[in-house]
């Protein structure tokens, strides 16, 4: 992808996702993810209806009329986007690949953080951490995140969710809002997830294509594993083959949901042909 085409794509995603974050998600994001508490701002004269418990008695005695303390929410938050860039994210049978939906969701969340003056960072992972962008504020930083999501070419096509989560614990010492975006066709990350869930506010966003849920009856079909590159001849006429695949797929989905839920984390399913806008809004409102 040349520079001109890349900038055009970045601009297109910026316009779409910035509008969503400005008009829809900004307020929901703010109300869902709270700051670290209330911090003192100023004192002002008492007004009818003010809580008497907030009266500053020292200032009141000095001026011989009631004054109250004013507090405001301390909003300094950090959001980390953890994005799966393995080979399976390049799957798509309708209008978009899973990777494209993941990029749009990530951009929308990043602009929501920007609107609320929060920091945003990015971890791209396969079976290793491919890229880490430390959290920062500012529009130029968010645009860099979008550019990497669009342009980055991973070294590996495989997936290791546990390894990425372990890396997060090493680089993020303070509590953060964490979104993990993947198809979660992996396992063996339950123990790490419990540690992460105790420290951070985590949401797993599973992005998937409906054609992944079951193998259609198409006779003998040559299939390639997107992560290992292995090619196999599959007899899709076999009921046992189709059932075994469906069971495997359902096990991975259930493992994802059970692992995140038991760790006190949020879960969200987004199918590529459905509106992620409605899904995100519904999730924020349920949590708010």
Short mmCIF file of C-alpha atoms in Angstrom, two decimals:
data_model
loop_
_atom_site.label_atom_id
_atom_site.label_comp_id
_atom_site.label_asym_id
_atom_site.label_seq_id
_atom_site.Cartn_x
_atom_site.Cartn_y
_atom_site.Cartn_z
CA UNK A 1 0.00 0.00 0.00
CA UNK A 2 1.58 3.31 -1.07
CA UNK A 3 1.58 6.40 1.16
CA UNK A 4 -1.19 8.18 -0.76
CA UNK A 5 -3.53 5.18 -0.58
CA UNK A 6 -2.73 4.65 3.10
CA UNK A 7 -3.49 8.28 3.99
CA UNK A 8 -6.75 8.03 2.06
CA UNK A 9 -7.78 4.94 4.03
CA UNK A 10 -6.77 6.53 7.34
CA UNK A 11 -8.82 9.62 6.49
CA UNK A 12 -11.85 7.52 5.53
CA UNK A 13 -11.76 5.59 8.81
CA UNK A 14 -11.11 8.79 10.77
CA UNK A 15 -14.21 10.49 9.32
CA UNK A 16 -16.46 7.49 10.00
CA UNK A 17 -15.23 6.53 13.45
CA UNK A 18 -14.67 10.11 14.68
CA UNK A 19 -18.31 10.89 13.93
CA UNK A 20 -19.41 7.83 15.88
CA UNK A 21 -17.22 8.62 18.87
CA UNK A 22 -18.21 12.31 18.89
CA UNK A 23 -21.96 11.86 18.59
CA UNK A 24 -22.62 8.43 20.05
CA UNK A 25 -19.84 6.84 22.06
CA UNK A 26 -18.17 9.77 23.78
CA UNK A 27 -20.80 10.17 26.49
CA UNK A 28 -21.39 6.43 26.87
CA UNK A 29 -17.66 5.78 27.18
CA UNK A 30 -17.35 8.53 29.80
CA UNK A 31 -20.22 7.19 31.92
CA UNK A 32 -19.10 3.55 31.59
CA UNK A 33 -15.46 3.98 32.55
CA UNK A 34 -15.11 6.06 35.68
CA UNK A 35 -12.11 8.01 36.84
CA UNK A 36 -10.08 7.21 39.94
CA UNK A 37 -12.34 9.23 42.23
CA UNK A 38 -13.14 12.84 43.05
CA UNK A 39 -10.52 15.53 43.48
CA UNK A 40 -10.86 19.01 45.03
CA UNK A 41 -11.42 21.79 42.49
CA UNK A 42 -12.41 25.06 44.29
CA UNK A 43 -14.64 26.69 46.89
CA UNK A 44 -17.67 28.83 46.11
CA UNK A 45 -20.52 30.48 47.99
CA UNK A 46 -23.23 28.18 49.29
CA UNK A 47 -26.30 27.95 47.05
CA UNK A 48 -29.77 26.65 47.92
CA UNK A 49 -29.82 22.89 47.50
CA UNK A 50 -26.09 22.32 48.13
CA UNK A 51 -25.20 19.41 50.42
CA UNK A 52 -24.39 20.85 53.87
CA UNK A 53 -21.74 18.14 54.24
CA UNK A 54 -19.66 19.92 51.59
CA UNK A 55 -19.47 23.20 53.57
CA UNK A 56 -15.90 24.37 54.10
CA UNK A 57 -16.10 25.58 57.71
CA UNK A 58 -12.70 27.30 57.70
CA UNK A 59 -13.55 29.49 54.70
CA UNK A 60 -17.08 30.02 56.05
CA UNK A 61 -15.68 31.33 59.35
CA UNK A 62 -13.21 33.58 57.54
CA UNK A 63 -15.84 35.31 55.36
CA UNK A 64 -18.75 34.99 57.80
CA UNK A 65 -20.98 33.38 55.15
CA UNK A 66 -21.26 29.77 54.01
CA UNK A 67 -18.87 28.38 51.36
CA UNK A 68 -18.81 24.86 49.94
CA UNK A 69 -16.05 22.70 48.51
CA UNK A 70 -16.43 21.75 44.83
CA UNK A 71 -15.05 18.43 43.62
CA UNK A 72 -14.66 17.08 40.11
CA UNK A 73 -14.02 13.62 38.73
CA UNK A 74 -10.39 12.72 38.28
CA UNK A 75 -10.58 11.28 34.78
CA UNK A 76 -6.99 10.47 33.99
CA UNK A 77 -7.55 7.03 32.43
CA UNK A 78 -5.51 4.83 30.12
CA UNK A 79 -7.04 2.64 27.44
CA UNK A 80 -5.10 -0.24 25.87
CA UNK A 81 -6.20 -1.87 22.63
CA UNK A 82 -4.93 -5.43 22.27
CA UNK A 83 -5.48 -6.53 18.67
CA UNK A 84 -5.02 -10.01 17.23
CA UNK A 85 -3.19 -9.75 13.87
CA UNK A 86 -2.86 -13.49 13.20
CA UNK A 87 -3.78 -15.05 9.86
CA UNK A 88 -7.33 -15.96 10.83
CA UNK A 89 -8.27 -12.27 11.02
CA UNK A 90 -7.99 -12.06 7.22
CA UNK A 91 -11.05 -14.27 6.84
CA UNK A 92 -14.30 -12.84 5.47
CA UNK A 93 -17.06 -14.12 3.23
CA UNK A 94 -19.36 -11.12 2.93
CA UNK A 95 -18.41 -7.48 2.50
CA UNK A 96 -15.50 -7.16 4.96
CA UNK A 97 -12.68 -9.10 6.55
CA UNK A 98 -12.63 -9.53 10.32
CA UNK A 99 -9.50 -7.36 10.36
CA UNK A 100 -11.39 -4.42 8.82
CA UNK A 101 -14.14 -4.55 11.46
CA UNK A 102 -11.53 -4.85 14.22
CA UNK A 103 -9.78 -1.76 12.83
CA UNK A 104 -13.02 0.27 12.80
CA UNK A 105 -13.97 -0.78 16.33
CA UNK A 106 -10.46 0.01 17.58
CA UNK A 107 -10.49 3.43 15.90
CA UNK A 108 -13.90 4.26 17.40
CA UNK A 109 -12.70 3.32 20.89
CA UNK A 110 -9.47 5.29 20.44
CA UNK A 111 -11.36 8.43 19.38
CA UNK A 112 -13.75 7.96 22.33
CA UNK A 113 -10.71 7.98 24.63
CA UNK A 114 -9.36 11.05 22.83
CA UNK A 115 -12.65 12.90 23.28
CA UNK A 116 -12.50 12.22 27.02
CA UNK A 117 -8.85 13.31 27.23
CA UNK A 118 -7.70 9.78 28.10
CA UNK A 119 -4.53 8.08 26.91
CA UNK A 120 -4.69 5.30 24.31
CA UNK A 121 -2.11 2.62 23.53
CA UNK A 122 -1.88 -0.38 21.20
CA UNK A 123 -0.57 -3.94 21.36
CA UNK A 124 -0.60 -5.96 18.14
CA UNK A 125 -0.09 -9.68 18.76
CA UNK A 126 0.10 -13.00 16.96
CA UNK A 127 1.90 -15.80 18.81
CA UNK A 128 4.26 -13.01 19.91
CA UNK A 129 3.87 -9.31 20.58
CA UNK A 130 4.43 -7.77 17.16
CA UNK A 131 4.11 -4.09 18.12
CA UNK A 132 3.67 -2.02 21.26
CA UNK A 133 2.69 1.64 21.11
CA UNK A 134 2.82 3.16 24.63
CA UNK A 135 -0.30 5.09 25.74
CA UNK A 136 -0.40 8.78 24.87
CA UNK A 137 -2.95 11.53 24.30
CA UNK A 138 -3.68 13.49 21.15
CA UNK A 139 -5.18 13.17 17.70
CA UNK A 140 -1.87 12.52 15.93
CA UNK A 141 -1.26 9.59 18.28
CA UNK A 142 -4.70 8.09 17.52
CA UNK A 143 -4.05 8.48 13.78
CA UNK A 144 -0.77 6.62 14.21
CA UNK A 145 -2.67 3.77 15.88
CA UNK A 146 -5.08 3.63 12.93
CA UNK A 147 -2.18 3.64 10.43
CA UNK A 148 -0.56 0.69 12.18
CA UNK A 149 -3.86 -1.22 12.27
CA UNK A 150 -4.22 -0.71 8.52
CA UNK A 151 -0.65 -1.20 7.36
CA UNK A 152 1.13 -3.50 9.82
CA UNK A 153 2.37 -6.83 8.43
CA UNK A 154 2.85 -9.43 11.18
CA UNK A 155 5.82 -11.81 11.22
CA UNK A 156 3.66 -14.74 12.31
CA UNK A 157 0.18 -16.00 11.39
CA UNK A 158 -0.32 -17.92 14.64
CA UNK A 159 -2.07 -16.81 17.87
CA UNK A 160 -1.06 -16.79 21.53
CA UNK A 161 -3.58 -14.85 23.63
CA UNK A 162 -1.91 -15.83 26.93
CA UNK A 163 1.48 -14.50 25.80
CA UNK A 164 -0.04 -11.14 24.84
CA UNK A 165 -1.82 -10.86 28.19
CA UNK A 166 1.41 -11.62 30.05
CA UNK A 167 3.13 -8.87 28.09
CA UNK A 168 0.38 -6.46 29.16
CA UNK A 169 1.06 -7.18 32.84
CA UNK A 170 4.73 -6.27 32.32
CA UNK A 171 4.16 -2.95 30.52
CA UNK A 172 1.03 -1.70 32.33
CA UNK A 173 1.70 -1.32 36.05
CA UNK A 174 -1.33 0.90 36.74
CA UNK A 175 -4.96 0.00 36.18
CA UNK A 176 -6.11 0.44 32.59
CA UNK A 177 -9.20 -0.03 30.44
CA UNK A 178 -8.30 -2.95 28.17
CA UNK A 179 -10.08 -4.10 25.02
CA UNK A 180 -8.91 -7.43 23.56
CA UNK A 181 -10.08 -7.81 19.95
CA UNK A 182 -9.77 -11.25 18.37
CA UNK A 183 -11.75 -14.20 17.02
CA UNK A 184 -10.48 -16.07 20.11
CA UNK A 185 -9.87 -19.33 18.26
CA UNK A 186 -7.35 -20.18 20.97
CA UNK A 187 -7.27 -21.64 24.47
CA UNK A 188 -5.00 -21.99 27.50
CA UNK A 189 -5.24 -18.37 28.66
CA UNK A 190 -7.54 -18.86 31.66
CA UNK A 191 -4.86 -18.50 34.36
CA UNK A 192 -3.41 -15.32 32.81
CA UNK A 193 -6.89 -13.89 32.33
CA UNK A 194 -7.64 -14.18 36.06
CA UNK A 195 -4.52 -12.14 36.88
CA UNK A 196 -5.39 -9.48 34.28
CA UNK A 197 -9.04 -9.32 35.41
CA UNK A 198 -8.03 -8.56 38.98
CA UNK A 199 -5.87 -5.64 37.93
CA UNK A 200 -7.50 -4.07 34.85
CA UNK A 201 -10.97 -3.31 33.48
CA UNK A 202 -11.02 -5.80 30.60
CA UNK A 203 -13.47 -6.41 27.75
CA UNK A 204 -13.06 -9.17 25.17
CA UNK A 205 -14.54 -8.32 21.77
CA UNK A 206 -14.95 -11.44 19.63
CA UNK A 207 -15.17 -10.60 15.93
CA UNK A 208 -16.31 -13.48 13.73
CA UNK A 209 -17.85 -14.46 10.39
CA UNK A 210 -21.02 -16.57 10.31
CA UNK A 211 -19.40 -18.96 7.80
CA UNK A 212 -16.87 -19.96 10.47
CA UNK A 213 -19.54 -21.47 12.69
CA UNK A 214 -20.17 -24.55 10.53
CA UNK A 215 -18.78 -26.31 7.46
CA UNK A 216 -21.30 -26.54 4.60
CA UNK A 217 -21.81 -29.79 2.67
CA UNK A 218 -19.73 -29.14 -0.45
CA UNK A 219 -18.19 -32.57 -1.06
CA UNK A 220 -14.39 -32.96 -1.14
CA UNK A 221 -12.83 -29.54 -0.50
CA UNK A 222 -9.21 -28.44 -0.20
CA UNK A 223 -8.83 -26.21 2.86
CA UNK A 224 -5.92 -24.20 4.21
CA UNK A 225 -5.37 -23.30 7.86
CA UNK A 226 -4.91 -19.52 7.90
CA UNK A 227 -2.54 -19.69 10.87
CA UNK A 228 -0.37 -22.76 10.13
CA UNK A 229 -0.59 -22.72 6.33
CA UNK A 230 -1.34 -26.47 6.30
CA UNK A 231 -3.48 -27.65 3.40
CA UNK A 232 -5.83 -30.60 3.82
CA UNK A 233 -8.44 -32.34 1.68
CA UNK A 234 -11.68 -32.37 3.72
CA UNK A 235 -14.74 -34.51 3.01
CA UNK A 236 -17.48 -32.04 3.92
CA UNK A 237 -20.17 -34.61 3.01
CA UNK A 238 -19.28 -36.46 6.20
CA UNK A 239 -21.66 -35.62 9.03
CA UNK A 240 -19.04 -36.60 11.60
CA UNK A 241 -16.52 -34.19 10.05
CA UNK A 242 -19.02 -31.33 10.07
CA UNK A 243 -20.10 -32.14 13.62
CA UNK A 244 -16.51 -32.37 14.88
CA UNK A 245 -15.74 -28.94 13.45
CA UNK A 246 -18.93 -27.39 14.89
CA UNK A 247 -18.10 -28.86 18.30
CA UNK A 248 -14.54 -27.51 18.12
CA UNK A 249 -15.78 -24.06 17.17
CA UNK A 250 -18.40 -24.00 19.93
CA UNK A 251 -15.83 -25.14 22.50
CA UNK A 252 -13.55 -22.20 21.62
CA UNK A 253 -16.45 -19.72 21.86
CA UNK A 254 -17.62 -21.13 25.21
CA UNK A 255 -14.04 -21.12 26.53
CA UNK A 256 -13.71 -17.44 25.63
CA UNK A 257 -16.98 -16.45 27.29
CA UNK A 258 -16.48 -18.59 30.41
CA UNK A 259 -12.88 -17.48 30.90
CA UNK A 260 -13.61 -13.77 30.60
CA UNK A 261 -16.80 -13.93 32.68
CA UNK A 262 -15.22 -15.93 35.52
CA UNK A 263 -12.36 -13.41 35.58
CA UNK A 264 -14.83 -10.55 36.09
CA UNK A 265 -14.34 -9.22 32.56
CA UNK A 266 -16.84 -8.14 29.91
CA UNK A 267 -17.62 -10.06 26.71
CA UNK A 268 -19.01 -8.84 23.42
CA UNK A 269 -19.71 -10.72 20.16
CA UNK A 270 -19.57 -8.84 16.85
CA UNK A 271 -20.37 -10.62 13.60
CA UNK A 272 -18.83 -8.95 10.55
CA UNK A 273 -22.19 -8.48 8.82
CA UNK A 274 -23.87 -6.96 11.89
CA UNK A 275 -23.71 -3.40 13.21
CA UNK A 276 -20.88 -3.10 15.71
CA UNK A 277 -22.30 0.34 16.55
CA UNK A 278 -25.42 -1.19 18.10
CA UNK A 279 -23.36 -3.87 19.85
CA UNK A 280 -20.96 -1.37 21.43
CA UNK A 281 -23.72 1.03 22.45
CA UNK A 282 -25.72 -1.77 24.06
CA UNK A 283 -22.64 -2.95 25.92
CA UNK A 284 -21.78 0.53 27.20
CA UNK A 285 -25.36 1.14 28.35
CA UNK A 286 -25.53 -2.16 30.20
CA UNK A 287 -22.29 -1.33 32.00
CA UNK A 288 -22.97 2.37 32.58
#
